Amino acid sequence: MDDIAPIAKGAEAEIYATHFLGRDALVKVRSPKRYRVSGLDSEIRSFRTKNEARLIREARRAGVRTPVIYDIDLEKFSITMENIRGTKIKDKLEQNPSSATDICVMIGEAAADLHNSGICHGDLTTSNMILTEDGKICLIDFSMGKTNAELEDMGVDMHLLKRSFVSAHPDLSEAFSRLMKSYTETKNEPEKLLRKIEEIEGRGRYT
Ligand SMILES: Nc1ncnc2c1ncn2[C@@H]1O[C@H](COP(=O)(O)OP(=O)(O)OP(=O)(O)O)[C@@H](O)[C@H]1O
Ligand SMILES: [Mg+2]
């Protein structure tokens, strides 16, 4: 594995381009946070690293496109994974809004497939989705996800997704309705979930 410069830096992690057994790969490293007590900080980084790798694999088993995990290093709090070639959905929707409907149909299906398998993503936004070169949606950044997710967790996923659309893509409300339609068509027992989302939205209005 040869280290190169970081290609992305988020709130909790840095992403570096690398190679793994000759394959094009990325390594996601969770850096220490000084504002956390050191023992607790290691625990959180370790939990999120393991959780993310586990959820990425579980999601793939559920038929949702996610990066292949090549390696986990709990001393470095890092995950080496497949480098997904493509465009971040957030950028794609900004650059090419006419592609929004087709993309939103795929996002709705991917979210429903995930939820039908009892998995919630935990940070379902258009920044955590990549449109692959072969035109599929790949989900990334599962560190806040859960298996055995409850209705509440799934409702929060969809609520956050809606909020991320309203703030990042305010002109795409029709495409978002299309997303919810394809979600509802794919999701088992969608009525319960739709009621839960309304309840969550209601809470937001009165707090
Ligand atoms: N497997 C991957 N293939 C291609 N690009 C990726 C991959 N993983 C991450 N990226 C790129 O790096 C960016 C940051 O990655 P990610 O969303 O996983 O981290 P983060 O938001 O910093 O993490 P966290 O929220 O867990 O602290 C992504 O928005 C994406 O552009
Ligand atoms: Mg992210």
mmCIF file of C-alpha atoms in Angstrom, residues 86-170:
data_model
loop_
_atom_site.group_PDB
_atom_site.id
_atom_site.type_symbol
_atom_site.label_atom_id
_atom_site.label_comp_id
_atom_site.label_asym_id
_atom_site.label_seq_id
_atom_site.Cartn_x
_atom_site.Cartn_y
_atom_site.Cartn_z
ATOM 1 C CA GLY A 86 -18.066 8.368 -10.683
ATOM 2 C CA THR A 87 -19.647 11.634 -9.545
ATOM 3 C CA LYS A 88 -20.967 12.547 -6.127
ATOM 4 C CA ILE A 89 -24.766 12.770 -6.463
ATOM 5 C CA LYS A 90 -24.782 16.207 -4.839
ATOM 6 C CA ASP A 91 -22.480 17.537 -7.598
ATOM 7 C CA LYS A 92 -24.339 15.684 -10.349
ATOM 8 C CA LEU A 93 -27.707 17.164 -9.304
ATOM 9 C CA GLU A 94 -26.194 20.650 -9.165
ATOM 10 C CA GLN A 95 -24.462 20.351 -12.548
ATOM 11 C CA ASN A 96 -27.178 18.470 -14.385
ATOM 12 C CA PRO A 97 -30.641 18.913 -12.826
ATOM 13 C CA SER A 98 -32.267 17.305 -15.887
ATOM 14 C CA SER A 99 -30.843 13.980 -14.697
ATOM 15 C CA ALA A 100 -32.580 14.382 -11.312
ATOM 16 C CA THR A 101 -35.702 12.300 -11.953
ATOM 17 C CA ASP A 102 -33.817 9.172 -13.064
ATOM 18 C CA ILE A 103 -31.350 9.546 -10.219
ATOM 19 C CA CYS A 104 -34.108 10.065 -7.650
ATOM 20 C CA VAL A 105 -35.906 6.896 -8.745
ATOM 21 C CA MET A 106 -32.686 4.957 -8.081
ATOM 22 C CA ILE A 107 -32.100 6.650 -4.708
ATOM 23 C CA GLY A 108 -35.646 5.748 -3.608
ATOM 24 C CA GLU A 109 -35.100 2.106 -4.553
ATOM 25 C CA ALA A 110 -31.707 1.914 -2.845
ATOM 26 C CA ALA A 111 -33.085 3.419 0.381
ATOM 27 C CA ALA A 112 -36.038 0.998 0.348
ATOM 28 C CA ASP A 113 -33.790 -2.035 -0.318
ATOM 29 C CA LEU A 114 -31.643 -0.987 2.618
ATOM 30 C CA HIS A 115 -34.630 -0.500 4.915
ATOM 31 C CA ASN A 116 -36.301 -3.732 3.790
ATOM 32 C CA SER A 117 -33.218 -5.528 5.110
ATOM 33 C CA GLY A 118 -33.426 -3.743 8.457
ATOM 34 C CA ILE A 119 -30.481 -1.452 7.765
ATOM 35 C CA CYS A 120 -30.560 2.294 8.331
ATOM 36 C CA HIS A 121 -27.803 4.458 6.879
ATOM 37 C CA GLY A 122 -27.554 7.097 9.591
ATOM 38 C CA ASP A 123 -26.428 9.960 7.319
ATOM 39 C CA LEU A 124 -28.447 9.618 4.141
ATOM 40 C CA THR A 125 -27.578 12.737 2.141
ATOM 41 C CA THR A 126 -26.650 13.351 -1.496
ATOM 42 C CA SER A 127 -23.021 13.827 -0.345
ATOM 43 C CA ASN A 128 -22.893 10.188 0.680
ATOM 44 C CA MET A 129 -23.968 8.779 -2.684
ATOM 45 C CA ILE A 130 -21.955 8.338 -5.875
ATOM 46 C CA LEU A 131 -23.335 7.933 -9.404
ATOM 47 C CA THR A 132 -21.057 5.218 -10.797
ATOM 48 C CA GLU A 133 -19.678 5.252 -14.313
ATOM 49 C CA ASP A 134 -22.135 2.481 -15.217
ATOM 50 C CA GLY A 135 -25.057 4.625 -14.041
ATOM 51 C CA LYS A 136 -25.817 3.014 -10.669
ATOM 52 C CA ILE A 137 -26.094 4.551 -7.209
ATOM 53 C CA CYS A 138 -23.380 3.573 -4.743
ATOM 54 C CA LEU A 139 -23.917 4.430 -1.067
ATOM 55 C CA ILE A 140 -20.940 5.338 1.154
ATOM 56 C CA ASP A 141 -20.251 6.669 4.670
ATOM 57 C CA PHE A 142 -22.131 4.179 6.854
ATOM 58 C CA SER A 143 -20.383 4.889 10.158
ATOM 59 C CA MET A 144 -23.611 6.064 11.820
ATOM 60 C CA GLY A 145 -25.677 3.182 10.430
ATOM 61 C CA LYS A 146 -27.425 0.335 12.241
ATOM 62 C CA THR A 147 -28.678 -3.154 11.550
ATOM 63 C CA ASN A 148 -31.984 -4.238 13.152
ATOM 64 C CA ALA A 149 -33.110 -0.689 12.546
ATOM 65 C CA GLU A 150 -36.428 0.398 14.000
ATOM 66 C CA LEU A 151 -39.157 2.325 12.236
ATOM 67 C CA GLU A 152 -37.878 5.466 13.944
ATOM 68 C CA ASP A 153 -34.333 4.999 12.496
ATOM 69 C CA MET A 154 -35.684 4.524 8.992
ATOM 70 C CA GLY A 155 -38.004 7.490 9.381
ATOM 71 C CA VAL A 156 -35.060 9.634 10.470
ATOM 72 C CA ASP A 157 -33.073 8.466 7.401
ATOM 73 C CA MET A 158 -35.840 9.662 5.072
ATOM 74 C CA HIS A 159 -36.404 12.839 7.052
ATOM 75 C CA LEU A 160 -32.696 13.720 6.836
ATOM 76 C CA LEU A 161 -32.686 12.918 3.143
ATOM 77 C CA LYS A 162 -35.623 15.256 2.610
ATOM 78 C CA ARG A 163 -33.917 18.004 4.617
ATOM 79 C CA SER A 164 -30.707 17.554 2.636
ATOM 80 C CA PHE A 165 -32.729 17.949 -0.581
ATOM 81 C CA VAL A 166 -34.496 21.057 0.666
ATOM 82 C CA SER A 167 -31.210 22.714 1.627
ATOM 83 C CA ALA A 168 -28.857 21.456 -1.120
ATOM 84 C CA HIS A 169 -31.329 21.108 -4.006
ATOM 85 C CA PRO A 170 -34.200 23.538 -3.379
#
